[in-house]
Structure formats: C-alpha cells, structure tokens
Coordinates of C-alpha atoms in Angstrom, one line a residue:
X1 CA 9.3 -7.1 -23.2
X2 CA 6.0 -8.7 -25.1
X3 CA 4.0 -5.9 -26.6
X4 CA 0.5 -6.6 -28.5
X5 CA 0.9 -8.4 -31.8
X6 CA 0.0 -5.8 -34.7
X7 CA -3.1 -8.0 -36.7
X8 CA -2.4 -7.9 -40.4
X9 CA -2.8 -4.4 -42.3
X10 CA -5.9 -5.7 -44.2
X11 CA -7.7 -6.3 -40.9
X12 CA -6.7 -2.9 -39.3
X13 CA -9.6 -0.5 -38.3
X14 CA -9.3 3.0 -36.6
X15 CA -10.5 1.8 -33.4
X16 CA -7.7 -1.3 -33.2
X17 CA -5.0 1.3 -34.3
X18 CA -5.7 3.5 -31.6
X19 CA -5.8 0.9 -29.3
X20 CA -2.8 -0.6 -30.0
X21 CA -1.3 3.0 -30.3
X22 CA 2.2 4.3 -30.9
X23 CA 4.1 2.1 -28.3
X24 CA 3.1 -0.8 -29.7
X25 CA 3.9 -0.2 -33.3
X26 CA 7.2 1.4 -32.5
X27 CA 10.5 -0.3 -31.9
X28 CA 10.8 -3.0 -28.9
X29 CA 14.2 -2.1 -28.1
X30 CA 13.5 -0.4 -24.5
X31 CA 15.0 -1.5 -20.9
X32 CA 14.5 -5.2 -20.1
X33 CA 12.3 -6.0 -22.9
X34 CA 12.7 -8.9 -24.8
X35 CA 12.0 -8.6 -29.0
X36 CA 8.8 -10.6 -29.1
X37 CA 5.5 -9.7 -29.1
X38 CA 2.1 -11.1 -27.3
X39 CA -1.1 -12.5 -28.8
X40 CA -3.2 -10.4 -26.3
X41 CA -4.6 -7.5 -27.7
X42 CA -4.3 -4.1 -26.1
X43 CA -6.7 -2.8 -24.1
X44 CA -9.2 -0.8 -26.0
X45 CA -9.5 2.4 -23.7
X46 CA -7.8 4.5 -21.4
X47 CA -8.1 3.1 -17.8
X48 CA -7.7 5.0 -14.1
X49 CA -5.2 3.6 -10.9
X50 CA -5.9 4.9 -7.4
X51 CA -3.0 4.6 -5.6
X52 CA -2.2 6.1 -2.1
X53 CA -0.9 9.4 -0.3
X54 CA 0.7 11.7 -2.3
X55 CA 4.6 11.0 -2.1
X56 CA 3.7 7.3 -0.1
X57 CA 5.3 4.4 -1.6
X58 CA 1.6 3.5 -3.4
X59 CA 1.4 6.5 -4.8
X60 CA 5.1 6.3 -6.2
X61 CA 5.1 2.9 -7.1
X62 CA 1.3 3.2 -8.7
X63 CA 2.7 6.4 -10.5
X64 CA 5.9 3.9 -12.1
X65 CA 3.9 1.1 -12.9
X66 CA 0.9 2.7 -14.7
X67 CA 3.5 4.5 -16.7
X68 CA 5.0 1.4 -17.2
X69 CA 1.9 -0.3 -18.8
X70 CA 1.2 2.7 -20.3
X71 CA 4.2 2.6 -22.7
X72 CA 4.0 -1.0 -23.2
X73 CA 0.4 -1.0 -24.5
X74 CA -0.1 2.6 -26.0
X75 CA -3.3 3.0 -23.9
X76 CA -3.1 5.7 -20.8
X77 CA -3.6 4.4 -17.3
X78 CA -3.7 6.9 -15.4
X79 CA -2.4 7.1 -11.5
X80 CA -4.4 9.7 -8.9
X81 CA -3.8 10.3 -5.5
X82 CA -5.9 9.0 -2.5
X83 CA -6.5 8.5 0.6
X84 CA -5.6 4.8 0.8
X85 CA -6.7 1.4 1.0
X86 CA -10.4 1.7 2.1
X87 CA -10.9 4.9 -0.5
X88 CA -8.9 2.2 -2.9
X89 CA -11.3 -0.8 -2.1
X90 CA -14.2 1.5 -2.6
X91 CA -13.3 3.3 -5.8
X92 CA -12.5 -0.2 -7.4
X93 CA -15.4 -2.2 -6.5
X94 CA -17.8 0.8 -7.5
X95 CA -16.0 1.2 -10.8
X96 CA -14.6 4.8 -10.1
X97 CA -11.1 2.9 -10.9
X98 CA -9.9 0.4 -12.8
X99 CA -7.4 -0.8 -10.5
X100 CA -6.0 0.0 -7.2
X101 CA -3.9 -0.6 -4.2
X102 CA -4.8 -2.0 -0.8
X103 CA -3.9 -3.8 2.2
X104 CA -4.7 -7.5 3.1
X105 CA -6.5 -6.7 6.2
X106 CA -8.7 -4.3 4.3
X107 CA -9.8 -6.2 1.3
X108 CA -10.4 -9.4 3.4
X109 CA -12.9 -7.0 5.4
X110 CA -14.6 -5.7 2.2
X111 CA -14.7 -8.9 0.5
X112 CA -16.5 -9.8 3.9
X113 CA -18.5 -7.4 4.9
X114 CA -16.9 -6.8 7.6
X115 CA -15.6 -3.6 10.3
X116 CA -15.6 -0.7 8.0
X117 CA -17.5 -2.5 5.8
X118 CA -20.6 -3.7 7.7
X119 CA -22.8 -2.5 5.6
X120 CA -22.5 -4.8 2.7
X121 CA -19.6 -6.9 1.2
X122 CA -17.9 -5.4 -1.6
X123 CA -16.9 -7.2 -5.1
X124 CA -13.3 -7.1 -7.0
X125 CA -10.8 -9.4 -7.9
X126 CA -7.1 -9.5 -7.4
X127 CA -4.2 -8.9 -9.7
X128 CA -1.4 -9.7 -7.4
X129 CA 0.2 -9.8 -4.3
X130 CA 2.8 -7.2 -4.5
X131 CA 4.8 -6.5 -1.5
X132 CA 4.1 -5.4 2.3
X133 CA 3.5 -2.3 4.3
X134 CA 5.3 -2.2 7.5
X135 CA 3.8 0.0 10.2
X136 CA 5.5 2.9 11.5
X137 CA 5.2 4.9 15.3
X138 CA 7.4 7.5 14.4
X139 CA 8.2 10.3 17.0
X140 CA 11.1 12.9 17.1
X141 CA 14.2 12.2 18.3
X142 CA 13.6 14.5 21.2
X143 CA 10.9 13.1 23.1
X144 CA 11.1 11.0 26.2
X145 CA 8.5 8.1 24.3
X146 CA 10.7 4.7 24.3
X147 CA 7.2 2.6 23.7
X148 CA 3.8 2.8 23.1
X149 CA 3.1 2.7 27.1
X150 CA 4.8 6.0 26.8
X151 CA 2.5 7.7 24.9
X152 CA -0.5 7.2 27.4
X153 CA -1.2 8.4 30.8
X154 CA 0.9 6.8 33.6
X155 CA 0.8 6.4 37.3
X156 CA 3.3 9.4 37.7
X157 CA 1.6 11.2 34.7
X158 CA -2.2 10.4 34.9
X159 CA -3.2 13.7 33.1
X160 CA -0.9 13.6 29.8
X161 CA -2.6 13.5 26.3
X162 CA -0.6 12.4 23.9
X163 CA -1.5 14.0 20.5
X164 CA -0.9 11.0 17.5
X165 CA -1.6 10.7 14.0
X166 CA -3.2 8.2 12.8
X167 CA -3.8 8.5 9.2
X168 CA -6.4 10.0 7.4
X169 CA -10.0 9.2 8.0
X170 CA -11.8 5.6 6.7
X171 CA -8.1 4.5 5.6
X172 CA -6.1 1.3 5.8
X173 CA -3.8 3.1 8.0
X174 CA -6.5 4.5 10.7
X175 CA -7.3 1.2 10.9
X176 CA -4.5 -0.7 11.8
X177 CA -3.8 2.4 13.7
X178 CA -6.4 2.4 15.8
X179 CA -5.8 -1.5 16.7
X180 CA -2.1 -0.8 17.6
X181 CA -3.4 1.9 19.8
X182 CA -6.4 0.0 21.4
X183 CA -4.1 -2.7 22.0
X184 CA -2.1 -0.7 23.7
X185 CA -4.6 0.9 25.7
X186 CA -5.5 -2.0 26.8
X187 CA -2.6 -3.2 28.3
X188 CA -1.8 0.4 30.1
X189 CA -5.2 -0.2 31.8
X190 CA -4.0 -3.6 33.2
X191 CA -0.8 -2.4 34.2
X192 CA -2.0 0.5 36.0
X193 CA -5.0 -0.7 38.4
X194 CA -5.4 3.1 39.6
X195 CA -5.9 4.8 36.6
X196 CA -9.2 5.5 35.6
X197 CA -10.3 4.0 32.6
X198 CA -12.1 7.0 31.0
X199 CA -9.1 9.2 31.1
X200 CA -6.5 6.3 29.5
X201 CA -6.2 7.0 25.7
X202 CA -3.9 9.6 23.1
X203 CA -5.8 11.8 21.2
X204 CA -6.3 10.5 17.8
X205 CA -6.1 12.8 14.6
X206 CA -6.8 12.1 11.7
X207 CA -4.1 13.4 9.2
X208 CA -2.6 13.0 5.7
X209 CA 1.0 11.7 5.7
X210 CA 2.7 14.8 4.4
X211 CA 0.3 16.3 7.2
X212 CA 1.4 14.1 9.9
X213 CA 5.3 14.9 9.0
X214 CA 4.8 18.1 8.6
X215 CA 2.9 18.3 12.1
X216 CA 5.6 16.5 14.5
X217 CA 8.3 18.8 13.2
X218 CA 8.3 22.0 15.4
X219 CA 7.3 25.5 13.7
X220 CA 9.7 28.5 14.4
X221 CA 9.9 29.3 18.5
X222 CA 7.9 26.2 19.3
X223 CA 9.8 23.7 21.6
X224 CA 7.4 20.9 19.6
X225 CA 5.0 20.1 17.1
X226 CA 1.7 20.2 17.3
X227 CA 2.0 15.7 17.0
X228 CA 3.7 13.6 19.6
X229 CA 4.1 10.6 17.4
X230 CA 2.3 9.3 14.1
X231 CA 1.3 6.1 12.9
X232 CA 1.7 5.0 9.2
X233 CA 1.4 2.1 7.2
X234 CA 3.6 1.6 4.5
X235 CA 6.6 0.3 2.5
X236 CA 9.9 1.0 3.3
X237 CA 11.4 3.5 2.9
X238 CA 8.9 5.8 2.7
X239 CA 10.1 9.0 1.5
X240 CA 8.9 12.1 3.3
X241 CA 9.5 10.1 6.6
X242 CA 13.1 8.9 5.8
X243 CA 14.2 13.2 5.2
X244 CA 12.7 13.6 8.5
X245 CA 16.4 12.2 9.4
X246 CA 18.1 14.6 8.1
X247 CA 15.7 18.0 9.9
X248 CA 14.7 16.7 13.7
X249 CA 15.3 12.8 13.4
X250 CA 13.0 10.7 14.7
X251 CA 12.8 6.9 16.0
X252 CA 10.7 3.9 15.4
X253 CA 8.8 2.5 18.5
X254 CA 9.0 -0.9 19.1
X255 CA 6.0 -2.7 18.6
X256 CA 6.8 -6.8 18.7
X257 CA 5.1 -7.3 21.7
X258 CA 1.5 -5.6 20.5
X259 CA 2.3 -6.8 16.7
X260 CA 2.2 -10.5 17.7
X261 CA -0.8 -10.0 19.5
X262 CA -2.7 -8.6 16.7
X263 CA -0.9 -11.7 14.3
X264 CA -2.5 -14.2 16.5
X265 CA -5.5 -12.7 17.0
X266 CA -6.7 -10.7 13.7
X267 CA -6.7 -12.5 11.1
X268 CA -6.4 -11.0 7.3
X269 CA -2.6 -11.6 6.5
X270 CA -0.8 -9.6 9.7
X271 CA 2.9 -10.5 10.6
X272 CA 5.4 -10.0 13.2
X273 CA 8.1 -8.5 10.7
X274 CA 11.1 -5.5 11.4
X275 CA 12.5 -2.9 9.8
X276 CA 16.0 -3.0 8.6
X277 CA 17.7 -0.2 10.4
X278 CA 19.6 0.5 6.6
X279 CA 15.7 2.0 6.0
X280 CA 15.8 5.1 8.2
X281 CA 19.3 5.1 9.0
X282 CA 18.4 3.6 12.7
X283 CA 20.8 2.0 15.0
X284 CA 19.6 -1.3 15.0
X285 CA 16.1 -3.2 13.7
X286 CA 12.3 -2.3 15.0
X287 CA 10.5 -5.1 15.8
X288 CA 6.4 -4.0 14.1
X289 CA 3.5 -5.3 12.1
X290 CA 3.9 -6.2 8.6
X291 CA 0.8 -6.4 6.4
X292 CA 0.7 -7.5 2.6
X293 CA -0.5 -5.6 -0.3
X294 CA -2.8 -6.2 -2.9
X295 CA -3.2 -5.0 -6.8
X296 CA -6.8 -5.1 -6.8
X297 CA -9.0 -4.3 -10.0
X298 CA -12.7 -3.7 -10.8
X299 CA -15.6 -6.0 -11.3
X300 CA -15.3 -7.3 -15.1
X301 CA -12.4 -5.3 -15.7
X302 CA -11.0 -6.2 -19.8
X303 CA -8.8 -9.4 -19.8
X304 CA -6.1 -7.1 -21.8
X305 CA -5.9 -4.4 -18.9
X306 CA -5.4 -7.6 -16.3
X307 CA -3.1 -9.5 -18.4
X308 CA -1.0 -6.5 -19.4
X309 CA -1.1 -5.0 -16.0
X310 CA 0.8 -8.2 -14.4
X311 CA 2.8 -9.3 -17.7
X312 CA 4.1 -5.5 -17.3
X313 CA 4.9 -6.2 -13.8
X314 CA 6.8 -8.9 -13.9
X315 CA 8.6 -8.5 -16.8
X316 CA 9.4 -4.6 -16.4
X317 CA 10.3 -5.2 -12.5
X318 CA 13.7 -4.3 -13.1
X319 CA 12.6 -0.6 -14.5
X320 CA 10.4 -0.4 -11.2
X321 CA 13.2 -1.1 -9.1
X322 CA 14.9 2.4 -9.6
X323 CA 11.4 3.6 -9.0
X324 CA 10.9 2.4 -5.2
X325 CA 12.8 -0.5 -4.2
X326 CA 9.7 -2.2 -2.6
X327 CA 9.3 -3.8 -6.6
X328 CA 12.4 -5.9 -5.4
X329 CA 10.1 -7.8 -3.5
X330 CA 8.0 -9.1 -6.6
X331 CA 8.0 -12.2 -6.9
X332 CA 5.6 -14.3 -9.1
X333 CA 5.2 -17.4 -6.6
X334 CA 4.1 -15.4 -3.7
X335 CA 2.0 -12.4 -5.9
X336 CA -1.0 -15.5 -6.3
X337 CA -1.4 -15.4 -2.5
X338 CA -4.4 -13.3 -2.5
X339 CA -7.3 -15.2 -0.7
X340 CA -9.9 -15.0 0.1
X341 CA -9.8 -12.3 -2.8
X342 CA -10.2 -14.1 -6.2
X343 CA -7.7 -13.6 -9.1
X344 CA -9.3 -12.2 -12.1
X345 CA -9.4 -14.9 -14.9
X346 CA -6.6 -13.3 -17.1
X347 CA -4.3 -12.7 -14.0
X348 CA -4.7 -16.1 -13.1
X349 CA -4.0 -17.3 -17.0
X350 CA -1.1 -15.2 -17.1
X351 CA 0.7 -16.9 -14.2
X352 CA -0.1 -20.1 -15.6
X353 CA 1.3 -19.6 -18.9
X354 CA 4.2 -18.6 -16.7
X355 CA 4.0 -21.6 -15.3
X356 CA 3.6 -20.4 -11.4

C-alpha cells in the first residue's frame, strides 16, 4: 500500500510531521500493502464522511473505509451517521462534510436543480462510482401481500390502508420510494375503474431503517406490527434486514414490472437488476430497481484527501471486503462513470496514473 513519502529531515516542520503522522512514518508491512510509498503528500487536517443509516451498508462501509484512509495517511476522517443521500448531497456541497455517500438519481437532481432540489442546483464533484443500492419491499412472512397491488385498496377491499415505510424524510430512499409507490398507484387506478381515486394510496411513514425493522416485527400480544411492508434502498445484504430471517422472516416483493418502468422513464442511472436469493436466504431471485452509488466530496476539497481517498480504495479493497461485501464490486473501470457529476481533478489524475 503507497503511503506519503517522508520529505527529507532537514525540510521537516511541525505542521508536515503532524500531517503525515504516525501511520505514515511507521512500518508499511500491513494487509495488502505493497512496500512503496507515494509522492502525494498527506492531507494536512482532519476531515469528516457522512455516510448513511446507522447499521446500513453506507454507514458500514463509510465507517471501514474512513478508517482505512485514516491509517494510511495518519490524518482522522471521521464517519457520522445520517439520514442518507439527500442529507449526504447537502452536507457535502455546503461544506458540513468532506465527503459523502449518495445515490445516482439523487446527485443528478442536485447537480440539476431538480425535484428535491428545485430551489437551486447544488456544487460537488465525484470521487467514484462505488457500487449499487438495490431497493427492497420487505414485508413479513405472514402477510397475504404477493405484490405491490397488494398493498393498496382492491375491488374486494376498497377500504384497506396499508401502513409502509418509506424511509426517513428528504432521503434518497423516500424518494425512490415514493416513485415505486406512485407507480404503483397508478396502475391500481387503471386496473380497478370503480375505485375512487381519492381513497387509492398506503399510508406513507416516514421512518429510520432500524425504525422500519423494528416496526414490522410484532410487539408482545400483537397479531402485527404497527408496518405492513417497508421500502429501502440499499446494498445487499443489509444487515438489520437480513436477522429479520432468523425472528419473523419476511419476503421481497417483486418489483420488475414497476422497476422497468421507472428505467425507461426516469432517467439518473436506474436499472432493472435482482437480488440473489443467497442475500436474504430467499427461495429464488426478486426481480427490483437497482441504482448506483456515488463517493461524492466537497467543493475544492485538498487534492491529498481525493487522491488518498480513492488510491486507499482501490488498493485496500481487499481489507473492505471482510467489512461489507458490496466493496467486491469495486472496480476501477466502472467507478469513473459518474456524469453528469464531475470527477475532482486529483480523482481523475489518480485513475489515469492507473491507467483507467
């Protein structure tokens, strides 16, 4: 692994010292690091990584890979929890964070001034393209939902209201959320001539993940929770879904139908993907929406944090791996494809001296 080249002793001041810190003068033998060390000096103060839900795969992988960079460079960067892409997109491009997660859909509306972001465009650049969120419609494995119809009022069942979380509020997740379910909605409504429009929708809440997990399990003498399904956004597997196996079980609704609809309509990156039934311990693969993710960083943020950031990356992959196994999915050819979003300068340097 390249760490920052030490300048000569006669050129040393306090200030490089500290930058460079202890990592970077110790010894290089660590995990998947090479001997050698890197002309590009180490960034010179401590920086801050907004990841995702507490316990989501941003939050995990965030927490492994500012850690990560951490070591290598001797200067903190620290992960906190949020509330997802949009809080991301919005702590980043107002300089509350150095560098954060968020989806494809999301930045392309920020960078656009677009749906949650009508009221002015938003400025960042991109590090990478680092792997994708598949979305989830979780519900237990005792309820009578097989698809999305199911969760809205029917010709046999005009009255029911569904209750389904949708993510918390302004988040990457509501959104896409709230496109499955309009989607939906709308094809309910021209299925079912005699319903009445007004009445044809699920309630919506808006809910944390460990929230929304902890709300479709049932509390003691309750026949359900207080959620009929849930909605999430995310890499697979995510955690505090997946031990939902091994307490009520739950499956995955199939979305193909509404997923390709939204791929050919929306543009911003959205794919008709599945989920591998090995994820969740399902019996076979759930046809949903797939959505890349982007490591986005601040306006005029150092070259050294950027270059570090993805030389860490790349060439500590193999020590994220054990961390989530979404960092099997890095891959330096495809991590470029982040437009309309530019890459910083020093990103964009590092994959060339990589040759990509």
């Amino acid at each position: 692994m390249d760490r920052p080249r030490l300048p000569a002793p006669a050129r040393m001041t306090r200030r490089s010292v500290l930058g460079l810190g202890a990592a970077a003068a110790s010894g290089l033998l660590l995990p998947g690091c090479s001997r050698g060390r890197a002309d590009e000096p180490a960034p010179s103060e401590a920086g801050i990584f907004t990841t995702g839900n507490q316990d989501g795969v941003y939050n995990l992988f965030g927490t492994a890979l500012s850690a990560l960079v951490s070591e290598v460079t001797g200067m903190e960067l620290k992960p906190v929890v949020s509330d997802g892409s949009v809080d991301n997109l919005i702590k980043v491009a107002s300089r509350k964070a150095d560098l954060g997660f968020c989806t494809s859909d999301s930045a392309l509306a920020a960078y656009e001034g677009t749906g949650e972001f009508s009221t002015g465009p938003l400025r960042f650049s991109a590090l990478a393209r680092v792997y994708d969120n598949y979305v989830h419609v979780v519900v237990p494995m005792a309820s009578k939902a097989k698809s999305l119809d199911d969760l809205f009022p029917s010709k046999d069942n005009p009255t029911r209201k569904m209750v389904v979380g949708v993510g918390p509020k302004d988040s990457g997740t509501e959104i896409v959320a709230n496109l499955i379910l309009d989607k939906a909605r709308a094809d309910v409504i021209g299925k079912n001539p005699t319903l009445d429009p007004a009445t044809v929708d699920v309630v919506r809440k808006n809910l944390s993940l460990g929230q929304m997990v902890a709300a479709v399990q049932p509390k003691p003498n309750a026949a359900k929770g207080s959620l009929d399904a849930f909605i999430w956004s995310g890499g697979v597997p995510t955690d505090p879904i997946a031990k939902l196996q091994k307490t009520i079980g739950f499956r995955l609704l199939d979305i193909g139908g509404v997923a390709e609809a939204i791929a050919l309509k929306e543009f911003g990156g959205f794919m008709v993907s599945a989920i591998p039934p090995s994820q969740y311990g399902l019996a076979s693969s759930v046809p949903t929406l797939a959505i890349p993710n982007y490591l986005i960083a601040k306006p005029n943020l150092s070259d050294s944090w950027a270059w570090w950031t993805v030389n860490t990356l790349f060439r500590r992959q193999n020590d994220l791996i054990p961390k989530h196994p979404e960092a099997g999915a890095l891959d330096p050819r495809s991590a470029i494809a982040t437009m309309p979003v530019p890459l910083h300068p020093a990103a964009e340097r590092w994959y060339r001296q990589n040759h990509i």
